[in-house]
Amino acid sequence: MTRPVFRFAPSPNGRLHLGHAVSALLNADLADRMNGRLLLRMEDIDPGRSRPEWAAAIREDLAWLGLRFEEPVRHQSQHLATYRRQVEALATAGLAYPCFCSRRDIAAAVADRSATTGRPAPRDPDGGPLYPGTCRHLTLSEIAARRAAGAPHTWRLAMDRALAVAPGSFHIHAFADPDRPAAREGVRPIGSVTPVAQERGGGIANPSRWGDAVIARRDVPTSYHLAVVMDDAVQGVTHVVRGADLLAATDLHLLLQALIGVPSPAYRHHPLIRDPSGEKLAKSRGSQSLADLRAAGITPEEIRRRFGFRA
Ligand code: GLU
């Protein structure tokens, strides 16, 4: 039987905090108990935020936690040409189109539409305005003229066409862990943080709520969504274990997997660790990093024990 493949996929734009630690420990624990492989992937497509120093610091934090990953570690920034080719293939198939709108253009179009209809602007699961479709119907010559003039553009998924060619509905295959029921998972507080969200399961995905999602940015020939789907496939990932904040993203990932023609892994979305005000931990909110905890004398064993892992 082929061994299950797990991965931890941090973005190297700062130090890891406890939320990352729980995610990494869950992946490692499941891989261990299911005789699986454990991979590491640096999601470093953002040239403005990702830094090699952070990637090195993340590896140091993971080693401090006692986690070992298979080599080589995949760095998304080294595979931009592969993502670009996939975007081109989707465009050739009529499933993606260039979008020349700036954020301001989109905000204005959405406000106009809302004023006309008297209804609030629909939002995507990340809270951004659902793309109103301004560039969806540009003619080939209009597109050629704008590109020749050097106008920057993103690439968007043509959601209606994508759903029309994708086979049927998308079932999120969620996997449970019989040895660690969700109710018990990470319920003990550590320091000043407490996990609150319930584990989220499977069900039928609804990719259309993302509208014509961006699959390639202006500055990078991919988006998080496309890169994660392609990399999970290339790395042979069978089990994705990540935070509940990415549950809605999974809806879009299932559609992209169908369009690209790669298998869908099984998913498990674990509860997020939140600070006392109920906010998700984040560097930008000054949440304590693992390095801070280490400096304060907290040991990896304490972290493991407090979140219910074997020390
Ligand atoms: N790179 C993402 C993050 O750090 C995680 C992506 C994933 O697990 O699918 O939030």
mmCIF file of C-alpha atoms and ligand atoms in Angstrom:
data_model
loop_
_atom_site.group_PDB
_atom_site.id
_atom_site.type_symbol
_atom_site.label_atom_id
_atom_site.label_comp_id
_atom_site.label_asym_id
_atom_site.label_seq_id
_atom_site.Cartn_x
_atom_site.Cartn_y
_atom_site.Cartn_z
ATOM 1 C CA MET A 1 0.000 0.000 0.000
ATOM 2 C CA THR A 2 1.314 3.487 -0.785
ATOM 3 C CA ARG A 3 2.102 5.536 2.268
ATOM 4 C CA PRO A 4 0.001 8.617 3.050
ATOM 5 C CA VAL A 5 1.775 11.919 2.371
ATOM 6 C CA PHE A 6 1.363 14.909 4.693
ATOM 7 C CA ARG A 7 2.832 18.362 4.353
ATOM 8 C CA PHE A 8 3.316 21.513 6.381
ATOM 9 C CA ALA A 9 3.340 24.584 4.146
ATOM 10 C CA PRO A 10 4.261 27.821 5.946
ATOM 11 C CA SER A 11 4.739 31.180 4.248
ATOM 12 C CA PRO A 12 8.186 32.469 5.199
ATOM 13 C CA ASN A 13 7.185 36.019 5.988
ATOM 14 C CA GLY A 14 7.862 35.946 9.713
ATOM 15 C CA ARG A 15 8.501 33.632 12.651
ATOM 16 C CA LEU A 16 6.155 30.765 13.445
ATOM 17 C CA HIS A 17 3.671 31.141 16.288
ATOM 18 C CA LEU A 18 1.687 28.599 18.286
ATOM 19 C CA GLY A 19 -0.957 28.234 15.584
ATOM 20 C CA HIS A 20 1.710 27.079 13.153
ATOM 21 C CA ALA A 21 3.189 24.801 15.794
ATOM 22 C CA VAL A 22 -0.142 23.052 16.338
ATOM 23 C CA SER A 23 -0.611 22.620 12.598
ATOM 24 C CA ALA A 24 2.890 21.215 12.132
ATOM 25 C CA LEU A 25 2.557 18.927 15.165
ATOM 26 C CA LEU A 26 -0.800 17.598 13.928
ATOM 27 C CA ASN A 27 0.674 16.778 10.530
ATOM 28 C CA ALA A 28 3.691 15.114 12.124
ATOM 29 C CA ASP A 29 1.571 13.190 14.628
ATOM 30 C CA LEU A 30 -0.786 11.876 11.929
ATOM 31 C CA ALA A 31 2.095 11.007 9.608
ATOM 32 C CA ASP A 32 3.733 9.158 12.467
ATOM 33 C CA ARG A 33 0.668 7.146 13.431
ATOM 34 C CA MET A 34 -0.409 6.437 9.826
ATOM 35 C CA ASN A 35 3.100 5.430 8.742
ATOM 36 C CA GLY A 36 3.032 8.420 6.413
ATOM 37 C CA ARG A 37 5.648 10.702 4.908
ATOM 38 C CA LEU A 38 6.036 14.279 6.120
ATOM 39 C CA LEU A 39 7.007 17.025 3.682
ATOM 40 C CA LEU A 40 7.794 20.696 4.130
ATOM 41 C CA ARG A 41 6.971 23.376 1.590
ATOM 42 C CA MET A 42 7.909 27.046 1.730
ATOM 43 C CA GLU A 43 5.075 29.076 0.228
ATOM 44 C CA ASP A 44 7.311 31.952 -0.767
ATOM 45 C CA ILE A 45 5.620 33.317 -3.889
ATOM 46 C CA ASP A 46 5.178 36.786 -2.401
ATOM 47 C CA PRO A 47 8.346 38.690 -3.373
ATOM 48 C CA GLY A 48 7.488 41.599 -1.075
ATOM 49 C CA ARG A 49 6.983 39.536 2.070
ATOM 50 C CA SER A 50 8.945 36.281 1.793
ATOM 51 C CA ARG A 51 12.574 36.208 2.835
ATOM 52 C CA PRO A 52 15.158 33.417 2.927
ATOM 53 C CA GLU A 53 16.007 34.461 6.514
ATOM 54 C CA TRP A 54 12.451 33.679 7.570
ATOM 55 C CA ALA A 55 12.588 30.306 5.810
ATOM 56 C CA ALA A 56 15.783 29.507 7.725
ATOM 57 C CA ALA A 57 14.212 30.673 11.003
ATOM 58 C CA ILE A 58 11.145 28.506 10.359
ATOM 59 C CA ARG A 59 13.319 25.461 9.837
ATOM 60 C CA GLU A 60 15.104 26.249 13.080
ATOM 61 C CA ASP A 61 11.784 26.547 14.964
ATOM 62 C CA LEU A 62 10.524 23.258 13.504
ATOM 63 C CA ALA A 63 13.748 21.500 14.458
ATOM 64 C CA TRP A 64 13.433 22.963 17.969
ATOM 65 C CA LEU A 65 9.918 21.477 18.152
ATOM 66 C CA GLY A 66 11.529 18.140 17.324
ATOM 67 C CA LEU A 67 10.054 17.805 13.834
ATOM 68 C CA ARG A 68 11.884 16.239 10.915
ATOM 69 C CA PHE A 69 10.807 16.616 7.305
ATOM 70 C CA GLU A 70 11.883 14.795 4.195
ATOM 71 C CA GLU A 71 14.391 16.569 1.992
ATOM 72 C CA PRO A 72 14.367 18.373 -0.325
ATOM 73 C CA VAL A 73 12.108 21.130 0.934
ATOM 74 C CA ARG A 74 10.052 22.570 -1.905
ATOM 75 C CA HIS A 75 10.260 26.322 -2.441
ATOM 76 C CA GLN A 76 7.412 27.676 -4.549
ATOM 77 C CA SER A 77 9.506 30.602 -5.773
ATOM 78 C CA GLN A 78 11.605 28.083 -7.730
ATOM 79 C CA HIS A 79 8.636 26.848 -9.740
ATOM 80 C CA LEU A 80 7.128 30.037 -11.140
ATOM 81 C CA ALA A 81 7.578 28.863 -14.752
ATOM 82 C CA THR A 82 5.481 25.763 -14.019
ATOM 83 C CA TYR A 83 2.654 27.850 -12.587
ATOM 84 C CA ARG A 84 2.854 30.211 -15.554
ATOM 85 C CA ARG A 85 2.471 27.325 -17.991
ATOM 86 C CA GLN A 86 -0.589 26.072 -16.133
ATOM 87 C CA VAL A 87 -2.208 29.518 -16.231
ATOM 88 C CA GLU A 88 -1.541 29.641 -19.977
ATOM 89 C CA ALA A 89 -3.104 26.204 -20.409
ATOM 90 C CA LEU A 90 -6.221 27.307 -18.520
ATOM 91 C CA ALA A 91 -6.395 30.477 -20.638
ATOM 92 C CA THR A 92 -6.018 28.476 -23.864
ATOM 93 C CA ALA A 93 -8.876 26.244 -22.711
ATOM 94 C CA GLY A 94 -11.022 29.372 -22.235
ATOM 95 C CA LEU A 95 -11.065 28.925 -18.468
ATOM 96 C CA ALA A 96 -8.990 31.971 -17.506
ATOM 97 C CA TYR A 97 -8.840 35.531 -18.774
ATOM 98 C CA PRO A 98 -6.625 38.560 -18.159
ATOM 99 C CA CYS A 99 -8.079 41.216 -15.879
ATOM 100 C CA PHE A 100 -6.759 44.770 -16.105
ATOM 101 C CA CYS A 101 -8.788 46.158 -13.195
ATOM 102 C CA SER A 102 -7.050 47.758 -10.247
ATOM 103 C CA ARG A 103 -8.477 47.365 -6.755
ATOM 104 C CA ARG A 104 -9.865 50.870 -7.132
ATOM 105 C CA ASP A 105 -11.578 49.964 -10.436
ATOM 106 C CA ILE A 106 -13.197 46.987 -8.786
ATOM 107 C CA ALA A 107 -14.324 48.996 -5.754
ATOM 108 C CA ALA A 108 -15.864 51.623 -8.055
ATOM 109 C CA ALA A 109 -17.635 49.042 -10.251
ATOM 110 C CA VAL A 110 -18.969 47.243 -7.211
ATOM 111 C CA ALA A 111 -20.186 50.504 -5.627
ATOM 112 C CA ASP A 112 -21.929 51.461 -8.894
ATOM 113 C CA ARG A 113 -23.646 48.118 -9.124
ATOM 114 C CA SER A 114 -24.699 48.258 -5.529
ATOM 115 C CA ALA A 115 -26.124 51.765 -6.000
ATOM 116 C CA THR A 116 -28.115 50.544 -9.027
ATOM 117 C CA THR A 117 -29.474 47.394 -7.422
ATOM 118 C CA GLY A 118 -29.867 48.840 -3.919
ATOM 119 C CA ARG A 119 -28.276 45.661 -2.559
ATOM 120 C CA PRO A 120 -24.990 45.314 -0.675
ATOM 121 C CA ALA A 121 -22.065 44.143 -2.796
ATOM 122 C CA PRO A 122 -21.551 40.363 -2.675
ATOM 123 C CA ARG A 123 -18.301 39.314 -1.038
ATOM 124 C CA ASP A 124 -15.974 36.357 -1.469
ATOM 125 C CA PRO A 125 -15.096 34.133 1.499
ATOM 126 C CA ASP A 126 -12.019 36.279 2.233
ATOM 127 C CA GLY A 127 -14.288 39.298 2.612
ATOM 128 C CA GLY A 128 -13.196 40.989 -0.619
ATOM 129 C CA PRO A 129 -15.726 42.206 -3.179
ATOM 130 C CA LEU A 130 -16.799 39.499 -5.605
ATOM 131 C CA TYR A 131 -15.320 40.449 -8.961
ATOM 132 C CA PRO A 132 -18.059 42.176 -10.979
ATOM 133 C CA GLY A 133 -16.810 40.723 -14.282
ATOM 134 C CA THR A 134 -15.615 43.917 -15.966
ATOM 135 C CA CYS A 135 -12.863 42.213 -18.026
ATOM 136 C CA ARG A 136 -14.705 38.945 -18.598
ATOM 137 C CA HIS A 137 -16.004 39.979 -21.992
ATOM 138 C CA LEU A 138 -13.037 41.857 -23.443
ATOM 139 C CA THR A 139 -12.467 40.926 -27.077
ATOM 140 C CA LEU A 140 -9.201 39.350 -28.191
ATOM 141 C CA SER A 141 -8.187 42.569 -29.922
ATOM 142 C CA GLU A 142 -8.939 44.657 -26.837
ATOM 143 C CA ILE A 143 -6.827 42.280 -24.752
ATOM 144 C CA ALA A 144 -3.995 42.345 -27.307
ATOM 145 C CA ALA A 145 -4.015 46.148 -27.415
ATOM 146 C CA ARG A 146 -3.864 46.499 -23.637
ATOM 147 C CA ARG A 147 -1.122 43.917 -23.292
ATOM 148 C CA ALA A 148 0.863 45.549 -26.107
ATOM 149 C CA ALA A 149 0.570 48.840 -24.213
ATOM 150 C CA GLY A 150 2.115 47.120 -21.196
ATOM 151 C CA ALA A 151 -0.991 47.345 -18.999
ATOM 152 C CA PRO A 152 -0.470 45.188 -15.901
ATOM 153 C CA HIS A 153 -3.011 42.439 -15.390
ATOM 154 C CA THR A 154 -3.933 39.494 -13.256
ATOM 155 C CA TRP A 155 -5.436 36.257 -14.553
ATOM 156 C CA ARG A 156 -8.885 35.283 -13.342
ATOM 157 C CA LEU A 157 -10.689 31.996 -13.431
ATOM 158 C CA ALA A 158 -13.792 32.147 -15.636
ATOM 159 C CA MET A 159 -15.958 30.588 -12.935
ATOM 160 C CA ASP A 160 -19.082 29.925 -15.016
ATOM 161 C CA ARG A 161 -17.124 28.199 -17.759
ATOM 162 C CA ALA A 162 -15.016 26.303 -15.221
ATOM 163 C CA LEU A 163 -18.129 24.963 -13.495
ATOM 164 C CA ALA A 164 -19.631 24.047 -16.855
ATOM 165 C CA VAL A 165 -16.659 21.859 -17.827
ATOM 166 C CA ALA A 166 -15.868 20.477 -14.368
ATOM 167 C CA PRO A 167 -17.434 17.103 -13.692
ATOM 168 C CA GLY A 168 -20.414 17.247 -11.317
ATOM 169 C CA SER A 169 -20.296 18.414 -7.748
ATOM 170 C CA PHE A 170 -17.287 18.460 -5.481
ATOM 171 C CA HIS A 171 -17.304 16.439 -2.352
ATOM 172 C CA ILE A 172 -14.702 17.402 0.232
ATOM 173 C CA HIS A 173 -13.303 14.149 1.514
ATOM 174 C CA ALA A 174 -12.636 14.909 5.152
ATOM 175 C CA PHE A 175 -10.702 12.409 7.187
ATOM 176 C CA ALA A 176 -11.076 11.901 10.887
ATOM 177 C CA ASP A 177 -8.546 10.667 13.358
ATOM 178 C CA PRO A 178 -10.091 7.925 15.498
ATOM 179 C CA ASP A 179 -7.390 8.226 18.139
ATOM 180 C CA ARG A 180 -7.793 11.959 18.667
ATOM 181 C CA PRO A 181 -11.452 12.979 18.563
ATOM 182 C CA ALA A 182 -11.883 16.593 17.498
ATOM 183 C CA ALA A 183 -13.516 17.511 20.789
ATOM 184 C CA ARG A 184 -10.323 16.657 22.641
ATOM 185 C CA GLU A 185 -7.978 18.278 20.230
ATOM 186 C CA GLY A 186 -6.072 21.207 21.621
ATOM 187 C CA VAL A 187 -8.596 22.209 24.255
ATOM 188 C CA ARG A 188 -6.117 23.144 26.937
ATOM 189 C CA PRO A 189 -4.925 26.716 27.072
ATOM 190 C CA ILE A 190 -1.279 27.579 26.811
ATOM 191 C CA GLY A 191 -0.077 30.895 28.115
ATOM 192 C CA SER A 192 -2.674 33.387 27.097
ATOM 193 C CA VAL A 193 -4.165 31.584 24.092
ATOM 194 C CA THR A 194 -7.050 29.155 23.796
ATOM 195 C CA PRO A 195 -8.207 27.137 20.809
ATOM 196 C CA VAL A 196 -11.893 27.804 20.248
ATOM 197 C CA ALA A 197 -13.028 26.947 16.731
ATOM 198 C CA GLN A 198 -14.497 23.512 16.228
ATOM 199 C CA GLU A 199 -12.902 21.218 13.744
ATOM 200 C CA ARG A 200 -14.537 21.608 10.355
ATOM 201 C CA GLY A 201 -15.393 18.578 8.308
ATOM 202 C CA GLY A 202 -16.257 17.631 4.750
ATOM 203 C CA GLY A 203 -19.369 18.212 2.710
ATOM 204 C CA ILE A 204 -20.132 19.539 -0.709
ATOM 205 C CA ALA A 205 -17.823 22.301 -1.870
ATOM 206 C CA ASN A 206 -19.262 25.445 -3.387
ATOM 207 C CA PRO A 207 -16.482 26.988 -5.492
ATOM 208 C CA SER A 208 -18.823 29.515 -7.102
ATOM 209 C CA ARG A 209 -18.750 31.636 -3.957
ATOM 210 C CA TRP A 210 -15.253 32.714 -5.010
ATOM 211 C CA GLY A 211 -16.531 34.142 -8.296
ATOM 212 C CA ASP A 212 -13.862 34.783 -10.936
ATOM 213 C CA ALA A 213 -10.987 34.252 -8.489
ATOM 214 C CA VAL A 214 -7.472 35.517 -9.248
ATOM 215 C CA ILE A 215 -5.256 32.590 -10.230
ATOM 216 C CA ALA A 216 -2.205 34.668 -11.150
ATOM 217 C CA ARG A 217 -1.246 38.005 -9.649
ATOM 218 C CA ARG A 218 0.199 41.025 -11.431
ATOM 219 C CA ASP A 219 3.663 40.504 -10.034
ATOM 220 C CA VAL A 220 3.728 36.693 -9.774
ATOM 221 C CA PRO A 221 2.453 34.161 -12.333
ATOM 222 C CA THR A 222 0.330 32.339 -9.758
ATOM 223 C CA SER A 223 -1.879 32.908 -6.737
ATOM 224 C CA TYR A 224 -1.795 31.033 -3.440
ATOM 225 C CA HIS A 225 -4.707 28.888 -4.660
ATOM 226 C CA LEU A 226 -3.148 27.701 -7.908
ATOM 227 C CA ALA A 227 0.317 27.106 -6.412
ATOM 228 C CA VAL A 228 -1.013 25.105 -3.464
ATOM 229 C CA VAL A 229 -3.125 22.881 -5.716
ATOM 230 C CA MET A 230 -0.296 22.255 -8.165
ATOM 231 C CA ASP A 231 2.260 21.610 -5.451
ATOM 232 C CA ASP A 232 0.058 19.252 -3.466
ATOM 233 C CA ALA A 233 -0.311 17.259 -6.699
ATOM 234 C CA VAL A 234 3.388 17.395 -7.653
ATOM 235 C CA GLN A 235 4.430 16.381 -4.150
ATOM 236 C CA GLY A 236 1.879 13.537 -4.103
ATOM 237 C CA VAL A 237 0.155 14.897 -1.002
ATOM 238 C CA THR A 238 -2.711 12.611 0.025
ATOM 239 C CA HIS A 239 -3.742 14.286 3.307
ATOM 240 C CA VAL A 240 -3.972 18.054 3.783
ATOM 241 C CA VAL A 241 -4.102 19.119 7.432
ATOM 242 C CA ARG A 242 -4.422 22.867 7.895
ATOM 243 C CA GLY A 243 -6.270 25.538 9.833
ATOM 244 C CA ALA A 244 -10.025 26.111 9.659
ATOM 245 C CA ASP A 245 -9.290 29.557 8.183
ATOM 246 C CA LEU A 246 -8.579 27.761 4.888
ATOM 247 C CA LEU A 247 -11.804 25.754 4.803
ATOM 248 C CA ALA A 248 -13.428 28.021 2.224
ATOM 249 C CA ALA A 249 -10.269 27.929 0.098
ATOM 250 C CA THR A 250 -10.711 24.173 -0.172
ATOM 251 C CA ASP A 251 -13.901 24.746 -2.203
ATOM 252 C CA LEU A 252 -11.858 26.511 -4.857
ATOM 253 C CA HIS A 253 -8.998 24.015 -4.604
ATOM 254 C CA LEU A 254 -11.327 21.118 -5.460
ATOM 255 C CA LEU A 255 -12.470 22.913 -8.598
ATOM 256 C CA LEU A 256 -8.892 23.739 -9.645
ATOM 257 C CA GLN A 257 -7.885 20.104 -9.109
ATOM 258 C CA ALA A 258 -10.711 18.985 -11.415
ATOM 259 C CA LEU A 259 -9.750 21.533 -14.087
ATOM 260 C CA ILE A 260 -6.057 20.676 -13.971
ATOM 261 C CA GLY A 261 -6.790 16.950 -13.837
ATOM 262 C CA VAL A 262 -5.079 16.022 -10.574
ATOM 263 C CA PRO A 263 -6.479 13.968 -7.677
ATOM 264 C CA SER A 264 -7.987 15.687 -4.635
ATOM 265 C CA PRO A 265 -6.335 14.883 -1.313
ATOM 266 C CA ALA A 266 -8.364 14.224 1.831
ATOM 267 C CA TYR A 267 -8.730 17.306 4.032
ATOM 268 C CA ARG A 268 -8.775 18.038 7.704
ATOM 269 C CA HIS A 269 -9.223 21.594 8.967
ATOM 270 C CA HIS A 270 -8.164 21.972 12.549
ATOM 271 C CA PRO A 271 -9.361 24.572 15.045
ATOM 272 C CA LEU A 272 -7.444 27.821 15.109
ATOM 273 C CA ILE A 273 -5.580 29.010 18.131
ATOM 274 C CA ARG A 274 -6.856 32.410 19.171
ATOM 275 C CA ASP A 275 -5.643 35.063 21.551
ATOM 276 C CA PRO A 276 -7.763 36.132 24.558
ATOM 277 C CA SER A 277 -9.626 38.720 22.469
ATOM 278 C CA GLY A 278 -10.744 35.943 20.117
ATOM 279 C CA GLU A 279 -8.455 37.028 17.297
ATOM 280 C CA LYS A 280 -6.507 34.556 15.216
ATOM 281 C CA LEU A 281 -2.822 34.589 16.126
ATOM 282 C CA ALA A 282 -0.805 36.743 13.737
ATOM 283 C CA LYS A 283 2.575 38.383 13.657
ATOM 284 C CA SER A 284 0.882 41.620 12.682
ATOM 285 C CA ARG A 285 -1.070 41.565 15.955
ATOM 286 C CA GLY A 286 2.088 41.011 17.961
ATOM 287 C CA SER A 287 1.298 37.377 18.832
ATOM 288 C CA GLN A 288 4.136 35.645 20.596
ATOM 289 C CA SER A 289 6.359 33.665 18.263
ATOM 290 C CA LEU A 290 7.801 30.260 19.116
ATOM 291 C CA ALA A 291 11.140 32.041 19.390
ATOM 292 C CA ASP A 292 9.637 34.360 22.054
ATOM 293 C CA LEU A 293 8.259 31.374 23.953
ATOM 294 C CA ARG A 294 11.614 29.634 23.727
ATOM 295 C CA ALA A 295 13.352 32.751 25.039
ATOM 296 C CA ALA A 296 10.845 32.824 27.911
ATOM 297 C CA GLY A 297 11.904 29.301 28.888
ATOM 298 C CA ILE A 298 8.957 27.317 27.471
ATOM 299 C CA THR A 299 10.079 23.924 26.232
ATOM 300 C CA PRO A 300 8.875 22.002 23.156
ATOM 301 C CA GLU A 301 7.665 19.270 25.537
ATOM 302 C CA GLU A 302 5.414 21.755 27.321
ATOM 303 C CA ILE A 303 3.947 22.897 24.027
ATOM 304 C CA ARG A 304 3.350 19.312 22.942
ATOM 305 C CA ARG A 305 1.752 18.331 26.238
ATOM 306 C CA ARG A 306 -0.471 21.369 26.508
ATOM 307 C CA PHE A 307 -1.929 20.703 23.078
ATOM 308 C CA GLY A 308 -2.427 17.007 23.752
ATOM 309 C CA PHE A 309 0.528 15.589 21.828
ATOM 310 C CA ARG A 310 2.891 13.030 23.223
ATOM 311 C CA ALA A 311 5.921 14.822 24.641
HETATM 312 N N1 GLU B 1 0.923 28.890 3.308
HETATM 313 C C1 GLU B 1 -0.344 28.875 3.972
HETATM 314 C C2 GLU B 1 -0.224 29.591 5.291
HETATM 315 O O1 GLU B 1 0.871 29.708 5.829
HETATM 316 C C3 GLU B 1 -0.856 27.482 4.244
HETATM 317 C C4 GLU B 1 -1.302 26.816 3.020
HETATM 318 C C5 GLU B 1 -1.931 25.458 3.192
HETATM 319 O O2 GLU B 1 -1.700 24.772 4.204
HETATM 320 O O3 GLU B 1 -2.637 25.053 2.289
HETATM 321 O O4 GLU B 1 -1.238 30.024 5.791
#
